[in-house]
Amino acid sequence: MLPTGVHFETYGGEAVLLKTGRARIAVALVVAGLALLPLASSEYLHGVGTQMFITLIAVLGLHITVGMAGQINIAQSAFVGVGAFTAAKFASFGLPFWIVIPAAAVVTGAVSIVFALPAARVKGFYLALTTLAAQILFPIVILGLPSDWLGGLVGMSVEPLTVAGYAVSTPMRLYYFTLAVTLVMTVAAFNLHRSRFGRALKAVRDNDIAAEVMGIDVLRCKLAAFFAGSMFAGVAGACTAWFLQFVTAESFTLFSSVWYLGMLIVGGLQTPIGAILGVVFITVVQEGLHEIAGAFVRGGSDASGAIFAATNVALGACILLALIFEPRGLAHRWMVLKSAFQFWPFPPR
Amino acid sequence: MIRLAQALIDGALVGLVYGLIAISFVVIYRASQIVNLAQGEVLVIGALFVWTFTLGAPAIFGAKIPFTAGILLTIAACVALGLLLERMVFRPLIGQPAFAIFMASIALLVMLRGLAQLIWTAETRSFPEILPSGAFSIGPFLLNTRLLIGAGFTIVLTTALHLFFTHSRHGLRLAAVAEDHNTALSLGVSVRSAIAIAWILGTVVATSGAIVLLSGRILSLDVASIGFKALPVALLGGLESVRGAPLAGVLIGIGEQLAMTYLDPHTNGVASNVLPFAVMIAVLLIRPQGLFGWKKIERL
């Protein structure tokens, strides 16, 4: 929704990503704020920020598969894992990051295609079940492979990341690296919405039979949606590998897949803004719970299990509340707020 | 030869347990059109109810509860859980798209796991020995008593539920709900009570599955993963078919046992774990409605 008085005379103007000067300034301020933030915060917060950026990349991918194309995917965490292992393997050959990241993305996309193939026959939650199979098979297969391939039970250590000769070793440098990657991926996700492919995905989501009548190759679109979404997961996986410096199959569980989906639902499925808001909101809730629990059991020993349980309950409650009371997610609330601001003093639409 | 026959017997008996848990998926789907991914968690909570009212009773309530009363209390708790889930989660979602209901079941999975851990803590505990343990031999074969009683129970329960769903007035109403919520509402069928019945049946059947599976063994929160093993079984049998579930369970149980006996030594133990999910993907590709499910016809 644009403010009153903003109009375009060419299609080019209408299709631009940031339509108004005010939007450009706002984005520039947010990016500058994110770039300056680590200068004034602790190493712990650098870690939280890096983790949040990586999660955001994965959730943006999920937004393409689930939000734009309407194909439920509950294996995003396994796909992040595939990306992480691929990146760890490629990095061990001494390849630079600008080869490792695209390679991880493509390999992950290819793996996801295998599990998306039943889309030719089934849709809806049946398709979700094949992604569930992917999520459950992931650790079984990784642990079953010969241990000199992908580390087996022990896991794989990851070569440290170097960018243009600089070792990205401190949390702050890693923060800047993931910030840059996240910016690229965010622009890509926003861009997808104004492409022919993006519009085709939305047509398939809204009614696949009607989309087919309009000349869209539905099966190809569904497979491409999985491929694109998993490429994001692959990029997130590569970043995870460098962030954790050690990858094991246990790091990529069904629960993190559910977390990714939960963030997307709480934020709103339809727009990348929803993904961003959801990731930020859930991360804040999670960190808040950590703080509260930490204050309660300061000195207590066996609290980490209870904290994990409490965050699970909170996340489940967040998803259920979002589904029941605001299926359009925080993104819709944000739009309402924004239009109220833009239309003032007139009542918002 | 004896090894093959023993593998077949073991597979069939274990498969019937999978079938029993698959039935708990089916009764929920058959009566409310909800695929509840959280069924494994429901099973664990049912098992924890059983533990609370039997072995755990002296520590929690300060007095021993007679066995029959314990079982009755467990059933009451299951009914209460089913009603609570219907009222809090699924009633507000009636008429929402399938995606929302599916996601609600995933949210429930996370939430129930967290709640179980918060209320009962994650420690492992021994499950009461409700069914006799041990095994007896017929000729050269060894039969597990617990699984054999469970198998008999599964077959009786299947027949009873099948008759309920296909021959009673109430059961036939539930079929309308499984077809389409809005159509059912317009025909005067109460979707609310259907979902409540579905969840009560689902929790009770899952708890009975827990008793057969766990009797005299160790109960931990990780037992919930059995839900994901029973899901391919329910899918193979057809999500609408109560009678398909035990049959599919036997098929998958035997396949798993054969893979365990003959393939696992060569594949590092992967084959038997992968098999149910390979079957699931194959079913989805070849016959999405399963062996005995309803074929859905879609129009524009």
Short mmCIF file of C-alpha atoms in Angstrom, two decimals, chain A:
data_model
loop_
_atom_site.label_atom_id
_atom_site.label_comp_id
_atom_site.label_asym_id
_atom_site.label_seq_id
_atom_site.Cartn_x
_atom_site.Cartn_y
_atom_site.Cartn_z
CA MET A 1 0.00 0.00 0.00
CA LEU A 2 1.48 3.27 -1.11
CA PRO A 3 0.90 6.64 0.56
CA THR A 4 -1.48 9.11 -1.07
CA GLY A 5 -0.05 11.05 -3.99
CA VAL A 6 2.56 8.49 -5.05
CA HIS A 7 1.91 7.31 -8.58
CA PHE A 8 3.89 5.99 -11.52
CA GLU A 9 3.75 6.76 -15.20
CA THR A 10 5.82 3.79 -16.40
CA TYR A 11 5.76 0.08 -15.57
CA GLY A 12 9.45 0.34 -14.70
CA GLY A 13 8.66 2.77 -11.90
CA GLU A 14 5.90 0.54 -10.58
CA ALA A 15 8.15 -2.54 -10.61
CA VAL A 16 11.08 -1.01 -8.71
CA LEU A 17 11.87 -2.81 -5.45
CA LEU A 18 11.96 0.29 -3.24
CA LYS A 19 9.35 2.59 -4.70
CA THR A 20 9.66 5.75 -2.65
CA GLY A 21 12.53 7.84 -1.34
CA ARG A 22 11.27 7.26 2.17
CA ALA A 23 11.48 3.47 1.72
CA ARG A 24 15.05 3.79 0.44
CA ILE A 25 16.02 5.91 3.45
CA ALA A 26 14.37 3.44 5.86
CA VAL A 27 16.21 0.47 4.35
CA ALA A 28 19.51 2.37 4.35
CA LEU A 29 18.99 3.21 8.03
CA VAL A 30 18.22 -0.42 8.95
CA VAL A 31 21.29 -1.69 7.09
CA ALA A 32 23.50 0.98 8.63
CA GLY A 33 22.10 0.16 12.05
CA LEU A 34 22.85 -3.54 11.58
CA ALA A 35 26.36 -2.68 10.39
CA LEU A 36 27.05 -0.42 13.38
CA LEU A 37 25.38 -2.63 16.01
CA PRO A 38 28.31 -5.00 16.69
CA LEU A 39 30.58 -2.04 17.52
CA ALA A 40 28.45 -1.38 20.61
CA SER A 41 27.65 -4.92 21.76
CA SER A 42 29.23 -7.99 23.32
CA GLU A 43 30.58 -11.09 21.60
CA TYR A 44 27.54 -13.03 22.83
CA LEU A 45 25.27 -10.69 20.88
CA HIS A 46 27.46 -11.09 17.78
CA GLY A 47 26.79 -14.81 18.04
CA VAL A 48 23.05 -14.28 18.50
CA GLY A 49 23.02 -11.91 15.52
CA THR A 50 24.92 -14.36 13.31
CA GLN A 51 22.59 -17.17 14.30
CA MET A 52 19.61 -14.95 13.53
CA PHE A 53 20.94 -14.07 10.07
CA ILE A 54 21.53 -17.74 9.24
CA THR A 55 18.03 -18.62 10.44
CA LEU A 56 16.63 -15.78 8.38
CA ILE A 57 18.23 -17.17 5.21
CA ALA A 58 16.70 -20.59 5.87
CA VAL A 59 13.28 -19.09 6.66
CA LEU A 60 13.38 -16.93 3.52
CA GLY A 61 13.89 -20.16 1.57
CA LEU A 62 10.96 -21.70 3.39
CA HIS A 63 8.91 -18.64 2.51
CA ILE A 64 9.48 -19.43 -1.18
CA THR A 65 8.52 -23.11 -0.90
CA VAL A 66 5.69 -22.79 1.62
CA GLY A 67 4.52 -19.21 1.39
CA MET A 68 4.80 -18.51 -2.33
CA ALA A 69 4.27 -21.96 -3.85
CA GLY A 70 2.10 -23.44 -1.09
CA GLN A 71 4.13 -26.67 -0.80
CA ILE A 72 4.59 -27.67 2.84
CA ASN A 73 8.19 -28.48 3.66
CA ILE A 74 9.06 -29.81 7.12
CA ALA A 75 12.61 -30.79 6.20
CA GLN A 76 14.20 -27.35 5.91
CA SER A 77 16.57 -28.18 8.77
CA ALA A 78 17.69 -31.37 7.02
CA PHE A 79 18.29 -29.34 3.86
CA VAL A 80 20.34 -26.84 5.90
CA GLY A 81 22.24 -29.90 7.12
CA VAL A 82 22.85 -31.10 3.57
CA GLY A 83 24.21 -27.63 2.77
CA ALA A 84 26.41 -27.67 5.87
CA PHE A 85 27.91 -31.06 5.09
CA THR A 86 28.43 -30.14 1.44
CA ALA A 87 30.14 -26.91 2.44
CA ALA A 88 32.32 -28.71 4.98
CA LYS A 89 33.34 -31.26 2.35
CA PHE A 90 34.07 -28.68 -0.34
CA ALA A 91 35.90 -26.41 2.11
CA SER A 92 38.11 -29.34 3.06
CA PHE A 93 39.32 -29.40 -0.56
CA GLY A 94 40.57 -25.84 0.02
CA LEU A 95 38.04 -24.17 -2.28
CA PRO A 96 37.26 -20.45 -1.72
CA PHE A 97 33.91 -19.40 -0.24
CA TRP A 98 32.54 -18.02 -3.50
CA ILE A 99 32.66 -21.54 -4.93
CA VAL A 100 31.65 -23.35 -1.72
CA ILE A 101 28.43 -21.38 -1.13
CA PRO A 102 26.96 -21.80 -4.64
CA ALA A 103 28.03 -25.44 -4.66
CA ALA A 104 26.29 -26.07 -1.33
CA ALA A 105 23.19 -24.30 -2.67
CA VAL A 106 23.04 -26.37 -5.86
CA VAL A 107 23.71 -29.71 -4.16
CA THR A 108 21.02 -28.99 -1.57
CA GLY A 109 18.59 -28.00 -4.28
CA ALA A 110 19.29 -31.22 -6.16
CA VAL A 111 18.71 -33.32 -3.01
CA SER A 112 15.42 -31.55 -2.35
CA ILE A 113 14.22 -32.35 -5.88
CA VAL A 114 14.35 -36.07 -5.03
CA PHE A 115 11.87 -35.56 -2.19
CA ALA A 116 9.73 -33.14 -4.19
CA LEU A 117 9.15 -35.65 -7.00
CA PRO A 118 5.99 -37.12 -5.41
CA ALA A 119 4.49 -33.67 -6.13
CA ALA A 120 3.74 -35.19 -9.53
CA ARG A 121 1.14 -37.41 -7.87
CA VAL A 122 0.06 -35.87 -4.60
CA LYS A 123 -0.38 -32.52 -2.97
CA GLY A 124 -1.10 -30.91 0.37
CA PHE A 125 -0.09 -32.74 3.50
CA TYR A 126 0.73 -35.93 1.57
CA LEU A 127 3.62 -34.02 0.02
CA ALA A 128 4.57 -32.80 3.48
CA LEU A 129 4.95 -36.43 4.49
CA THR A 130 7.70 -37.00 1.92
CA THR A 131 9.60 -34.03 3.30
CA LEU A 132 9.06 -35.54 6.76
CA ALA A 133 10.70 -38.69 5.38
CA ALA A 134 13.61 -36.54 4.18
CA GLN A 135 14.00 -35.05 7.65
CA ILE A 136 13.96 -38.45 9.39
CA LEU A 137 16.21 -40.15 6.83
CA PHE A 138 18.85 -37.40 6.97
CA PRO A 139 20.63 -38.46 10.21
CA ILE A 140 20.14 -42.18 9.42
CA VAL A 141 21.87 -41.80 6.06
CA ILE A 142 24.64 -39.52 7.32
CA LEU A 143 25.43 -41.93 10.17
CA GLY A 144 25.18 -44.92 7.84
CA LEU A 145 27.64 -43.61 5.24
CA PRO A 146 31.31 -44.63 5.58
CA SER A 147 32.81 -42.35 8.20
CA ASP A 148 35.61 -41.06 5.95
CA TRP A 149 32.99 -39.52 3.63
CA LEU A 150 31.07 -37.23 5.95
CA GLY A 151 32.45 -38.01 9.38
CA GLY A 152 29.71 -40.46 10.38
CA LEU A 153 28.90 -40.48 14.08
CA VAL A 154 31.69 -38.07 15.04
CA GLY A 155 30.95 -35.30 12.56
CA MET A 156 33.23 -33.17 10.45
CA SER A 157 35.37 -30.23 11.43
CA VAL A 158 35.23 -27.30 9.03
CA GLU A 159 38.16 -25.39 7.55
CA PRO A 160 38.04 -21.80 8.84
CA LEU A 161 36.61 -19.27 6.41
CA THR A 162 38.92 -16.85 4.64
CA VAL A 163 37.67 -13.90 2.61
CA ALA A 164 40.21 -12.18 0.34
CA GLY A 165 43.10 -13.33 2.51
CA TYR A 166 41.48 -12.32 5.85
CA ALA A 167 40.62 -15.14 8.24
CA VAL A 168 37.00 -14.75 9.35
CA SER A 169 37.71 -16.04 12.82
CA THR A 170 36.25 -13.63 15.38
CA PRO A 171 32.49 -13.51 16.07
CA MET A 172 32.41 -9.90 14.81
CA ARG A 173 33.94 -10.76 11.43
CA LEU A 174 31.55 -13.69 11.09
CA TYR A 175 28.68 -11.32 11.91
CA TYR A 176 29.66 -9.03 9.04
CA PHE A 177 30.12 -11.95 6.66
CA THR A 178 26.68 -13.43 7.40
CA LEU A 179 25.15 -9.93 7.31
CA ALA A 180 26.47 -9.49 3.76
CA VAL A 181 25.21 -12.93 2.68
CA THR A 182 21.83 -12.29 4.31
CA LEU A 183 21.45 -8.96 2.52
CA VAL A 184 22.08 -10.63 -0.84
CA MET A 185 19.59 -13.42 -0.08
CA THR A 186 16.97 -10.97 1.23
CA VAL A 187 17.16 -8.89 -1.94
CA ALA A 188 16.85 -12.13 -3.93
CA ALA A 189 13.73 -13.14 -1.99
CA PHE A 190 12.09 -9.74 -2.46
CA ASN A 191 13.05 -9.78 -6.13
CA LEU A 192 11.41 -13.13 -6.71
CA HIS A 193 8.01 -11.57 -6.04
CA ARG A 194 8.19 -9.33 -9.09
CA SER A 195 9.45 -11.99 -11.51
CA ARG A 196 7.45 -14.17 -13.88
CA PHE A 197 8.58 -17.23 -11.92
CA GLY A 198 7.40 -15.72 -8.64
CA ARG A 199 3.97 -14.90 -10.05
CA ALA A 200 3.73 -18.46 -11.43
CA LEU A 201 4.47 -19.85 -7.97
CA LYS A 202 1.71 -17.75 -6.42
CA ALA A 203 -0.72 -18.90 -9.12
CA VAL A 204 0.11 -22.53 -8.30
CA ARG A 205 -0.42 -21.82 -4.61
CA ASP A 206 -3.80 -20.15 -5.11
CA ASN A 207 -5.23 -22.81 -7.43
CA ASP A 208 -3.03 -25.29 -9.21
CA ILE A 209 -5.71 -26.44 -11.66
CA ALA A 210 -6.44 -22.87 -12.71
CA ALA A 211 -2.71 -22.20 -12.97
CA GLU A 212 -2.35 -25.14 -15.32
CA VAL A 213 -5.21 -23.84 -17.45
CA MET A 214 -3.33 -20.55 -17.76
CA GLY A 215 -0.35 -22.34 -19.24
CA ILE A 216 1.88 -22.76 -16.19
CA ASP A 217 3.78 -26.05 -15.99
CA VAL A 218 2.61 -26.88 -12.47
CA LEU A 219 4.92 -29.80 -11.75
CA ARG A 220 7.98 -27.88 -12.96
CA CYS A 221 6.92 -24.94 -10.82
CA LYS A 222 6.55 -27.09 -7.71
CA LEU A 223 9.94 -28.72 -8.26
CA ALA A 224 11.51 -25.33 -8.91
CA ALA A 225 9.93 -23.98 -5.73
CA PHE A 226 11.58 -26.76 -3.75
CA PHE A 227 14.85 -26.20 -5.59
CA ALA A 228 14.85 -22.46 -4.94
CA GLY A 229 13.81 -22.80 -1.30
CA SER A 230 16.48 -25.42 -0.69
CA MET A 231 19.15 -23.30 -2.33
CA PHE A 232 18.51 -20.79 0.45
CA ALA A 233 18.79 -23.68 2.91
CA GLY A 234 22.11 -24.64 1.30
CA VAL A 235 23.47 -21.12 1.74
CA ALA A 236 22.27 -21.11 5.35
CA GLY A 237 23.95 -24.50 5.78
CA ALA A 238 27.28 -23.24 4.46
CA CYS A 239 27.12 -20.31 6.90
CA THR A 240 26.16 -22.71 9.73
CA ALA A 241 29.19 -24.86 8.94
CA TRP A 242 31.53 -21.88 9.31
CA PHE A 243 29.63 -20.60 12.35
CA LEU A 244 29.73 -23.89 14.28
CA GLN A 245 33.14 -24.91 12.82
CA PHE A 246 31.97 -28.50 13.29
CA VAL A 247 29.00 -30.25 11.68
CA THR A 248 27.20 -33.32 13.04
CA ALA A 249 23.94 -34.89 11.96
CA GLU A 250 22.45 -34.13 15.40
CA SER A 251 22.53 -30.37 14.79
CA PHE A 252 19.78 -30.58 12.17
CA THR A 253 16.68 -31.98 13.81
CA LEU A 254 12.98 -32.13 13.07
CA PHE A 255 12.57 -29.64 15.88
CA SER A 256 14.59 -26.96 14.11
CA SER A 257 12.52 -27.59 10.98
CA VAL A 258 9.41 -26.96 13.03
CA TRP A 259 11.05 -23.84 14.47
CA TYR A 260 11.69 -22.51 10.96
CA LEU A 261 8.08 -23.15 9.96
CA GLY A 262 6.87 -21.64 13.21
CA MET A 263 8.83 -18.45 12.62
CA LEU A 264 7.38 -18.19 9.13
CA ILE A 265 3.81 -18.71 10.35
CA VAL A 266 4.12 -16.27 13.23
CA GLY A 267 5.61 -13.67 10.89
CA GLY A 268 3.27 -14.28 7.98
CA LEU A 269 3.67 -16.65 5.05
CA GLN A 270 3.02 -14.36 2.14
CA THR A 271 5.85 -11.82 2.18
CA PRO A 272 9.58 -11.80 2.93
CA ILE A 273 8.77 -9.13 5.53
CA GLY A 274 6.85 -11.85 7.37
CA ALA A 275 9.94 -14.06 7.40
CA ILE A 276 12.04 -11.20 8.80
CA LEU A 277 9.49 -10.23 11.46
CA GLY A 278 8.94 -13.87 12.47
CA VAL A 279 12.64 -14.61 12.85
CA VAL A 280 13.24 -11.44 14.86
CA PHE A 281 10.16 -12.02 17.05
CA ILE A 282 10.91 -15.67 17.85
CA THR A 283 14.59 -14.95 18.44
CA VAL A 284 13.67 -12.19 20.90
CA VAL A 285 11.17 -14.49 22.67
CA GLN A 286 13.76 -17.24 22.84
CA GLU A 287 16.52 -15.00 24.17
CA GLY A 288 14.05 -13.47 26.63
CA LEU A 289 13.11 -16.92 27.94
CA HIS A 290 16.81 -17.70 28.28
CA GLU A 291 17.31 -14.55 30.33
CA ILE A 292 14.29 -15.19 32.55
CA ALA A 293 15.16 -18.83 33.08
CA GLY A 294 18.78 -17.87 33.70
CA ALA A 295 17.68 -15.40 36.39
CA PHE A 296 15.46 -18.03 38.05
CA VAL A 297 17.94 -20.85 38.23
CA ARG A 298 21.15 -18.88 38.68
CA GLY A 299 23.41 -21.42 40.32
CA GLY A 300 20.99 -24.28 39.60
CA SER A 301 22.56 -27.12 37.67
CA ASP A 302 20.13 -29.14 35.57
CA ALA A 303 18.12 -26.31 34.02
CA SER A 304 19.03 -26.49 30.34
CA GLY A 305 16.51 -29.29 29.70
CA ALA A 306 13.70 -27.35 31.34
CA ILE A 307 14.63 -24.20 29.38
CA PHE A 308 14.53 -26.17 26.14
CA ALA A 309 11.15 -27.59 27.12
CA ALA A 310 9.81 -24.16 28.05
CA THR A 311 10.95 -22.63 24.74
CA ASN A 312 9.25 -25.51 22.92
CA VAL A 313 6.00 -24.84 24.77
CA ALA A 314 6.31 -21.13 24.02
CA LEU A 315 6.97 -21.74 20.33
CA GLY A 316 4.09 -24.22 20.03
CA ALA A 317 1.81 -21.71 21.73
CA CYS A 318 3.03 -18.93 19.41
CA ILE A 319 2.26 -21.03 16.31
CA LEU A 320 -1.17 -22.04 17.59
CA LEU A 321 -2.08 -18.48 18.58
CA ALA A 322 -0.93 -17.20 15.19
CA LEU A 323 -2.94 -19.88 13.35
CA ILE A 324 -6.08 -19.26 15.38
CA PHE A 325 -6.05 -15.49 15.82
CA GLU A 326 -3.91 -14.02 13.03
CA PRO A 327 -3.27 -16.46 10.16
CA ARG A 328 -1.82 -13.60 8.12
CA GLY A 329 0.90 -13.20 10.73
CA LEU A 330 2.80 -10.24 12.09
CA ALA A 331 3.38 -8.99 8.54
CA HIS A 332 -0.31 -8.12 8.30
CA ARG A 333 -0.22 -6.26 11.64
CA TRP A 334 2.83 -4.39 10.34
CA MET A 335 0.96 -3.39 7.16
CA VAL A 336 -2.01 -2.17 9.22
CA LEU A 337 0.32 -0.10 11.38
CA LYS A 338 2.11 1.31 8.36
CA SER A 339 -1.05 2.30 6.53
CA ALA A 340 -2.43 3.92 9.70
CA PHE A 341 0.73 6.02 9.78
CA GLN A 342 0.55 6.87 6.09
CA PHE A 343 -3.13 7.75 6.01
CA TRP A 344 -3.12 9.85 9.18
CA PRO A 345 -5.22 11.90 9.96
CA PHE A 346 -7.67 9.82 7.93
CA PRO A 347 -8.75 6.46 9.39
CA PRO A 348 -6.68 3.52 8.10
CA ARG A 349 -8.20 1.17 5.55
#
